Amino acid sequence: MEGDLFPFLTMVIVQLGYAGMNIISKVAMDSGMNPYVHVAYRQVFATIAIAPFAYFMERKTRPKMTASIFFQIFLCSIFGVTVNQITYFVGLKNSTPTIACALTNINPAVTFIMAVPFGLEKVGVKSKAGQAKVMGTIICVGGALLLSFYHGSIVDIGKSSIHWKYAEQTGTKSSINHVNFILGPILLIVSAISWAIWLIIQTRVSQKYGAPYSSSALMCLMATFQCVVVAFFFDHNLSAWSLTSNIRIISSVYSGIVCSALAFCLMSWCIERKGPLYVSVFSPLLLVIVAILSWALLEEKLFVGTVAGSVLIVLGLYGVLWGKNREMSSIYHIEEEAAEKKATPIYDLESLS
């Protein structure tokens, strides 16, 4: 029970952290912050936050760095940070927090499809565990698509009394009603695909380089240089890098420390113990949290499609988790029986007689 509880709680904490980032970052960008600059600052603060932990906690246990591992971490920095975060934040700026989180829910499907050829996941459609994973993934994606592209009538749940007044001043309330349904979703889909690629590569890194703090610090450092170059390419104005606004510095520090430094370490730890699919299927939980926070703080309206899609996503999430848990239990029992047979002494009856 303990072995299942800690990874579960870890991923729930990660999703809560990401939910706060979506709300705060949306407000920061609507206040005028360049999304490319936001991503660059995020990596700067993430590197500063995680570097001390990597040095002091793993200086005696850190494995030897090889050219192959260094190259894999470099690929992780490109797909898991630079491409993933730039496309996500630009997509978030051109959509709403709820739509952005909804479209990240193709992660389980993409990850599952990509993990099978690499031998990291098995389809196993003849087993109940495999059927649950496949059906759960389909239901998750179906719920996300329903939430994204079907609104329906407004759910009359009353008006939130705790809405964020600062969001009104930045124009966030009005921006969520003017969504670019072409640019936003396309960039968010690219972000989800790059995230799935990172999960696959990170699995290899975790297997060969058992130092999650060090690998995360190096990944964030590489991504810092990459994102700064991209930010200057799209915006040469130095005033865009100003952090005089409170919401800008809060968003940058929060995103860097909580959603990069802490989240990458926690997810790397979970990937090492549970595999990439286990981590990816928690993304639907983020959608539910953000939908509630967007309604409460930004006064984003909840529609029938939002509620129905959220229900499907939660059902699909538990379906995949049930299948994954049953699959791992079967593997554990097989390994346990094999170990018992190996430990049982075999006697030669003729020699005994």
PDB file of N, CA and C in Angstrom, residues 38-109:
ATOM      1  N   HIS A  38       8.674  34.659 -20.447  1.00  0.00           N
ATOM      2  CA  HIS A  38       8.168  33.935 -19.279  1.00  0.00           C
ATOM      3  C   HIS A  38       8.808  32.555 -19.180  1.00  0.00           C
ATOM      4  N   VAL A  39       8.869  31.851 -20.296  1.00  0.00           N
ATOM      5  CA  VAL A  39       9.469  30.513 -20.308  1.00  0.00           C
ATOM      6  C   VAL A  39      10.961  30.578 -19.979  1.00  0.00           C
ATOM      7  N   ALA A  40      11.651  31.586 -20.519  1.00  0.00           N
ATOM      8  CA  ALA A  40      13.085  31.728 -20.247  1.00  0.00           C
ATOM      9  C   ALA A  40      13.347  31.984 -18.763  1.00  0.00           C
ATOM     10  N   TYR A  41      12.588  32.900 -18.168  1.00  0.00           N
ATOM     11  CA  TYR A  41      12.733  33.181 -16.733  1.00  0.00           C
ATOM     12  C   TYR A  41      12.417  31.944 -15.900  1.00  0.00           C
ATOM     13  N   ARG A  42      11.464  31.185 -16.341  1.00  0.00           N
ATOM     14  CA  ARG A  42      11.091  29.962 -15.614  1.00  0.00           C
ATOM     15  C   ARG A  42      12.287  29.023 -15.503  1.00  0.00           C
ATOM     16  N   GLN A  43      13.041  28.882 -16.579  1.00  0.00           N
ATOM     17  CA  GLN A  43      14.202  27.985 -16.546  1.00  0.00           C
ATOM     18  C   GLN A  43      15.331  28.553 -15.687  1.00  0.00           C
ATOM     19  N   VAL A  44      15.475  29.881 -15.701  1.00  0.00           N
ATOM     20  CA  VAL A  44      16.510  30.513 -14.876  1.00  0.00           C
ATOM     21  C   VAL A  44      16.265  30.220 -13.395  1.00  0.00           C
ATOM     22  N   PHE A  45      15.035  30.469 -12.946  1.00  0.00           N
ATOM     23  CA  PHE A  45      14.709  30.243 -11.535  1.00  0.00           C
ATOM     24  C   PHE A  45      14.716  28.750 -11.184  1.00  0.00           C
ATOM     25  N   ALA A  46      14.337  27.916 -12.129  1.00  0.00           N
ATOM     26  CA  ALA A  46      14.354  26.469 -11.891  1.00  0.00           C
ATOM     27  C   ALA A  46      15.774  25.970 -11.682  1.00  0.00           C
ATOM     28  N   THR A  47      16.701  26.451 -12.510  1.00  0.00           N
ATOM     29  CA  THR A  47      18.102  26.044 -12.391  1.00  0.00           C
ATOM     30  C   THR A  47      18.694  26.495 -11.068  1.00  0.00           C
ATOM     31  N   ILE A  48      18.413  27.743 -10.689  1.00  0.00           N
ATOM     32  CA  ILE A  48      18.920  28.271  -9.415  1.00  0.00           C
ATOM     33  C   ILE A  48      18.371  27.474  -8.235  1.00  0.00           C
ATOM     34  N   ALA A  49      17.119  27.066  -8.316  1.00  0.00           N
ATOM     35  CA  ALA A  49      16.472  26.365  -7.202  1.00  0.00           C
ATOM     36  C   ALA A  49      16.975  24.938  -7.040  1.00  0.00           C
ATOM     37  N   ILE A  50      17.209  24.254  -8.147  1.00  0.00           N
ATOM     38  CA  ILE A  50      17.519  22.832  -8.060  1.00  0.00           C
ATOM     39  C   ILE A  50      19.011  22.534  -7.978  1.00  0.00           C
ATOM     40  N   ALA A  51      19.853  23.457  -8.433  1.00  0.00           N
ATOM     41  CA  ALA A  51      21.307  23.218  -8.450  1.00  0.00           C
ATOM     42  C   ALA A  51      21.886  22.870  -7.072  1.00  0.00           C
ATOM     43  N   PRO A  52      21.532  23.590  -6.001  1.00  0.00           N
ATOM     44  CA  PRO A  52      22.078  23.222  -4.683  1.00  0.00           C
ATOM     45  C   PRO A  52      21.700  21.820  -4.242  1.00  0.00           C
ATOM     46  N   PHE A  53      20.465  21.404  -4.505  1.00  0.00           N
ATOM     47  CA  PHE A  53      20.043  20.056  -4.142  1.00  0.00           C
ATOM     48  C   PHE A  53      20.833  19.010  -4.927  1.00  0.00           C
ATOM     49  N   ALA A  54      21.047  19.292  -6.209  1.00  0.00           N
ATOM     50  CA  ALA A  54      21.791  18.353  -7.038  1.00  0.00           C
ATOM     51  C   ALA A  54      23.232  18.205  -6.546  1.00  0.00           C
ATOM     52  N   TYR A  55      23.828  19.304  -6.109  1.00  0.00           N
ATOM     53  CA  TYR A  55      25.227  19.253  -5.686  1.00  0.00           C
ATOM     54  C   TYR A  55      25.382  18.561  -4.331  1.00  0.00           C
ATOM     55  N   PHE A  56      24.594  18.970  -3.350  1.00  0.00           N
ATOM     56  CA  PHE A  56      24.795  18.468  -1.988  1.00  0.00           C
ATOM     57  C   PHE A  56      24.185  17.087  -1.753  1.00  0.00           C
ATOM     58  N   MET A  57      23.068  16.785  -2.388  1.00  0.00           N
ATOM     59  CA  MET A  57      22.393  15.529  -2.109  1.00  0.00           C
ATOM     60  C   MET A  57      22.902  14.367  -2.956  1.00  0.00           C
ATOM     61  N   GLU A  58      23.528  14.674  -4.087  1.00  0.00           N
ATOM     62  CA  GLU A  58      23.941  13.586  -4.977  1.00  0.00           C
ATOM     63  C   GLU A  58      25.429  13.608  -5.311  1.00  0.00           C
ATOM     64  N   ARG A  59      26.205  14.389  -4.581  1.00  0.00           N
ATOM     65  CA  ARG A  59      27.627  14.485  -4.921  1.00  0.00           C
ATOM     66  C   ARG A  59      28.367  13.181  -4.666  1.00  0.00           C
ATOM     67  N   LYS A  60      27.860  12.358  -3.737  1.00  0.00           N
ATOM     68  CA  LYS A  60      28.525  11.086  -3.430  1.00  0.00           C
ATOM     69  C   LYS A  60      27.900   9.909  -4.177  1.00  0.00           C
ATOM     70  N   THR A  61      26.684  10.062  -4.629  1.00  0.00           N
ATOM     71  CA  THR A  61      25.980   8.954  -5.294  1.00  0.00           C
ATOM     72  C   THR A  61      25.787   9.180  -6.789  1.00  0.00           C
ATOM     73  N   ARG A  62      26.203  10.334  -7.280  1.00  0.00           N
ATOM     74  CA  ARG A  62      25.991  10.668  -8.686  1.00  0.00           C
ATOM     75  C   ARG A  62      26.771   9.732  -9.601  1.00  0.00           C
ATOM     76  N   PRO A  63      26.100   9.050 -10.542  1.00  0.00           N
ATOM     77  CA  PRO A  63      26.809   8.165 -11.471  1.00  0.00           C
ATOM     78  C   PRO A  63      27.712   8.956 -12.421  1.00  0.00           C
ATOM     79  N   LYS A  64      28.587   8.237 -13.079  1.00  0.00           N
ATOM     80  CA  LYS A  64      29.496   8.866 -14.035  1.00  0.00           C
ATOM     81  C   LYS A  64      28.730   9.333 -15.261  1.00  0.00           C
ATOM     82  N   MET A  65      28.994  10.563 -15.671  1.00  0.00           N
ATOM     83  CA  MET A  65      28.351  11.120 -16.852  1.00  0.00           C
ATOM     84  C   MET A  65      29.060  10.616 -18.109  1.00  0.00           C
ATOM     85  N   THR A  66      28.289  10.119 -19.045  1.00  0.00           N
ATOM     86  CA  THR A  66      28.822   9.660 -20.320  1.00  0.00           C
ATOM     87  C   THR A  66      28.270  10.529 -21.440  1.00  0.00           C
ATOM     88  N   ALA A  67      28.875  10.420 -22.607  1.00  0.00           N
ATOM     89  CA  ALA A  67      28.421  11.209 -23.752  1.00  0.00           C
ATOM     90  C   ALA A  67      27.001  10.832 -24.150  1.00  0.00           C
ATOM     91  N   SER A  68      26.682   9.543 -24.039  1.00  0.00           N
ATOM     92  CA  SER A  68      25.332   9.082 -24.395  1.00  0.00           C
ATOM     93  C   SER A  68      24.284   9.651 -23.450  1.00  0.00           C
ATOM     94  N   ILE A  69      24.562   9.627 -22.140  1.00  0.00           N
ATOM     95  CA  ILE A  69      23.612  10.165 -21.169  1.00  0.00           C
ATOM     96  C   ILE A  69      23.480  11.675 -21.325  1.00  0.00           C
ATOM     97  N   PHE A  70      24.609  12.358 -21.552  1.00  0.00           N
ATOM     98  CA  PHE A  70      24.596  13.811 -21.740  1.00  0.00           C
ATOM     99  C   PHE A  70      23.724  14.184 -22.942  1.00  0.00           C
ATOM    100  N   PHE A  71      23.833  13.415 -24.021  1.00  0.00           N
ATOM    101  CA  PHE A  71      23.040  13.691 -25.222  1.00  0.00           C
ATOM    102  C   PHE A  71      21.556  13.444 -24.961  1.00  0.00           C
ATOM    103  N   GLN A  72      21.234  12.408 -24.200  1.00  0.00           N
ATOM    104  CA  GLN A  72      19.839  12.127 -23.876  1.00  0.00           C
ATOM    105  C   GLN A  72      19.241  13.221 -22.994  1.00  0.00           C
ATOM    106  N   ILE A  73      20.016  13.736 -22.048  1.00  0.00           N
ATOM    107  CA  ILE A  73      19.541  14.847 -21.222  1.00  0.00           C
ATOM    108  C   ILE A  73      19.351  16.103 -22.081  1.00  0.00           C
ATOM    109  N   PHE A  74      20.231  16.292 -23.061  1.00  0.00           N
ATOM    110  CA  PHE A  74      20.093  17.409 -23.993  1.00  0.00           C
ATOM    111  C   PHE A  74      18.780  17.300 -24.769  1.00  0.00           C
ATOM    112  N   LEU A  75      18.446  16.084 -25.217  1.00  0.00           N
ATOM    113  CA  LEU A  75      17.177  15.877 -25.915  1.00  0.00           C
ATOM    114  C   LEU A  75      15.993  16.136 -24.982  1.00  0.00           C
ATOM    115  N   CYS A  76      16.154  15.743 -23.719  1.00  0.00           N
ATOM    116  CA  CYS A  76      15.106  16.018 -22.726  1.00  0.00           C
ATOM    117  C   CYS A  76      14.882  17.515 -22.563  1.00  0.00           C
ATOM    118  N   SER A  77      15.970  18.282 -22.581  1.00  0.00           N
ATOM    119  CA  SER A  77      15.846  19.732 -22.432  1.00  0.00           C
ATOM    120  C   SER A  77      15.120  20.355 -23.616  1.00  0.00           C
ATOM    121  N   ILE A  78      15.335  19.790 -24.800  1.00  0.00           N
ATOM    122  CA  ILE A  78      14.674  20.326 -25.997  1.00  0.00           C
ATOM    123  C   ILE A  78      13.189  19.994 -26.001  1.00  0.00           C
ATOM    124  N   PHE A  79      12.876  18.691 -25.866  1.00  0.00           N
ATOM    125  CA  PHE A  79      11.477  18.269 -25.982  1.00  0.00           C
ATOM    126  C   PHE A  79      10.682  18.500 -24.700  1.00  0.00           C
ATOM    127  N   GLY A  80      11.288  18.204 -23.548  1.00  0.00           N
ATOM    128  CA  GLY A  80      10.552  18.305 -22.294  1.00  0.00           C
ATOM    129  C   GLY A  80      10.428  19.710 -21.759  1.00  0.00           C
ATOM    130  N   VAL A  81      11.322  20.612 -22.200  1.00  0.00           N
ATOM    131  CA  VAL A  81      11.301  21.975 -21.660  1.00  0.00           C
ATOM    132  C   VAL A  81      11.077  23.001 -22.769  1.00  0.00           C
ATOM    133  N   THR A  82      12.049  23.166 -23.642  1.00  0.00           N
ATOM    134  CA  THR A  82      11.996  24.260 -24.618  1.00  0.00           C
ATOM    135  C   THR A  82      10.783  24.174 -25.535  1.00  0.00           C
ATOM    136  N   VAL A  83      10.681  23.098 -26.303  1.00  0.00           N
ATOM    137  CA  VAL A  83       9.555  22.970 -27.242  1.00  0.00           C
ATOM    138  C   VAL A  83       8.245  22.848 -26.489  1.00  0.00           C
ATOM    139  N   ASN A  84       8.225  22.010 -25.467  1.00  0.00           N
ATOM    140  CA  ASN A  84       6.991  21.776 -24.724  1.00  0.00           C
ATOM    141  C   ASN A  84       6.448  23.046 -24.082  1.00  0.00           C
ATOM    142  N   GLN A  85       7.298  23.792 -23.399  1.00  0.00           N
ATOM    143  CA  GLN A  85       6.818  24.949 -22.652  1.00  0.00           C
ATOM    144  C   GLN A  85       6.539  26.152 -23.542  1.00  0.00           C
ATOM    145  N   ILE A  86       7.347  26.352 -24.568  1.00  0.00           N
ATOM    146  CA  ILE A  86       7.096  27.482 -25.467  1.00  0.00           C
ATOM    147  C   ILE A  86       5.761  27.305 -26.186  1.00  0.00           C
ATOM    148  N   THR A  87       5.543  26.118 -26.738  1.00  0.00           N
ATOM    149  CA  THR A  87       4.283  25.878 -27.450  1.00  0.00           C
ATOM    150  C   THR A  87       3.092  25.916 -26.487  1.00  0.00           C
ATOM    151  N   TYR A  88       3.314  25.446 -25.253  1.00  0.00           N
ATOM    152  CA  TYR A  88       2.206  25.440 -24.292  1.00  0.00           C
ATOM    153  C   TYR A  88       1.830  26.861 -23.872  1.00  0.00           C
ATOM    154  N   PHE A  89       2.826  27.674 -23.535  1.00  0.00           N
ATOM    155  CA  PHE A  89       2.511  29.017 -23.034  1.00  0.00           C
ATOM    156  C   PHE A  89       1.984  29.935 -24.138  1.00  0.00           C
ATOM    157  N   VAL A  90       2.497  29.798 -25.344  1.00  0.00           N
ATOM    158  CA  VAL A  90       1.942  30.584 -26.447  1.00  0.00           C
ATOM    159  C   VAL A  90       0.524  30.103 -26.746  1.00  0.00           C
ATOM    160  N   GLY A  91       0.316  28.769 -26.650  1.00  0.00           N
ATOM    161  CA  GLY A  91      -1.034  28.231 -26.834  1.00  0.00           C
ATOM    162  C   GLY A  91      -1.970  28.682 -25.734  1.00  0.00           C
ATOM    163  N   LEU A  92      -1.459  28.745 -24.492  1.00  0.00           N
ATOM    164  CA  LEU A  92      -2.268  29.218 -23.364  1.00  0.00           C
ATOM    165  C   LEU A  92      -2.654  30.677 -23.546  1.00  0.00           C
ATOM    166  N   LYS A  93      -1.743  31.480 -24.035  1.00  0.00           N
ATOM    167  CA  LYS A  93      -2.015  32.908 -24.260  1.00  0.00           C
ATOM    168  C   LYS A  93      -3.131  33.085 -25.291  1.00  0.00           C
ATOM    169  N   ASN A  94      -3.197  32.167 -26.254  1.00  0.00           N
ATOM    170  CA  ASN A  94      -4.198  32.258 -27.324  1.00  0.00           C
ATOM    171  C   ASN A  94      -5.425  31.389 -27.053  1.00  0.00           C
ATOM    172  N   SER A  95      -5.595  30.956 -25.811  1.00  0.00           N
ATOM    173  CA  SER A  95      -6.779  30.161 -25.464  1.00  0.00           C
ATOM    174  C   SER A  95      -7.155  30.465 -24.020  1.00  0.00           C
ATOM    175  N   THR A  96      -7.711  29.495 -23.321  1.00  0.00           N
ATOM    176  CA  THR A  96      -8.064  29.644 -21.911  1.00  0.00           C
ATOM    177  C   THR A  96      -7.361  28.558 -21.121  1.00  0.00           C
ATOM    178  N   PRO A  97      -7.222  28.732 -19.795  1.00  0.00           N
ATOM    179  CA  PRO A  97      -6.599  27.681 -18.985  1.00  0.00           C
ATOM    180  C   PRO A  97      -7.304  26.337 -19.098  1.00  0.00           C
ATOM    181  N   THR A  98      -8.629  26.347 -19.196  1.00  0.00           N
ATOM    182  CA  THR A  98      -9.373  25.089 -19.275  1.00  0.00           C
ATOM    183  C   THR A  98      -9.113  24.368 -20.587  1.00  0.00           C
ATOM    184  N   ILE A  99      -9.141  25.103 -21.700  1.00  0.00           N
ATOM    185  CA  ILE A  99      -8.876  24.482 -23.005  1.00  0.00           C
ATOM    186  C   ILE A  99      -7.439  23.988 -23.076  1.00  0.00           C
ATOM    187  N   ALA A 100      -6.511  24.769 -22.540  1.00  0.00           N
ATOM    188  CA  ALA A 100      -5.099  24.369 -22.564  1.00  0.00           C
ATOM    189  C   ALA A 100      -4.899  23.053 -21.814  1.00  0.00           C
ATOM    190  N   CYS A 101      -5.501  22.953 -20.638  1.00  0.00           N
ATOM    191  CA  CYS A 101      -5.371  21.725 -19.853  1.00  0.00           C
ATOM    192  C   CYS A 101      -6.114  20.566 -20.499  1.00  0.00           C
ATOM    193  N   ALA A 102      -7.233  20.873 -21.156  1.00  0.00           N
ATOM    194  CA  ALA A 102      -8.006  19.815 -21.808  1.00  0.00           C
ATOM    195  C   ALA A 102      -7.200  19.141 -22.905  1.00  0.00           C
ATOM    196  N   LEU A 103      -6.510  19.936 -23.695  1.00  0.00           N
ATOM    197  CA  LEU A 103      -5.775  19.366 -24.821  1.00  0.00           C
ATOM    198  C   LEU A 103      -4.491  18.659 -24.388  1.00  0.00           C
ATOM    199  N   THR A 104      -4.028  18.890 -23.182  1.00  0.00           N
ATOM    200  CA  THR A 104      -2.876  18.117 -22.705  1.00  0.00           C
ATOM    201  C   THR A 104      -3.274  16.677 -22.392  1.00  0.00           C
ATOM    202  N   ASN A 105      -4.565  16.403 -22.401  1.00  0.00           N
ATOM    203  CA  ASN A 105      -5.032  15.063 -22.069  1.00  0.00           C
ATOM    204  C   ASN A 105      -4.919  14.074 -23.217  1.00  0.00           C
ATOM    205  N   ILE A 106      -4.346  14.503 -24.330  1.00  0.00           N
ATOM    206  CA  ILE A 106      -3.970  13.513 -25.338  1.00  0.00           C
ATOM    207  C   ILE A 106      -2.632  12.878 -24.951  1.00  0.00           C
ATOM    208  N   ASN A 107      -2.014  13.370 -23.866  1.00  0.00           N
ATOM    209  CA  ASN A 107      -0.744  12.795 -23.389  1.00  0.00           C
ATOM    210  C   ASN A 107      -0.811  11.296 -23.144  1.00  0.00           C
ATOM    211  N   PRO A 108      -1.824  10.782 -22.428  1.00  0.00           N
ATOM    212  CA  PRO A 108      -1.849   9.337 -22.208  1.00  0.00           C
ATOM    213  C   PRO A 108      -1.893   8.529 -23.496  1.00  0.00           C
ATOM    214  N   ALA A 109      -2.704   8.998 -24.463  1.00  0.00           N
ATOM    215  CA  ALA A 109      -2.811   8.271 -25.725  1.00  0.00           C
ATOM    216  C   ALA A 109      -1.502   8.310 -26.500  1.00  0.00           C
TER     217      ALA A 109
END
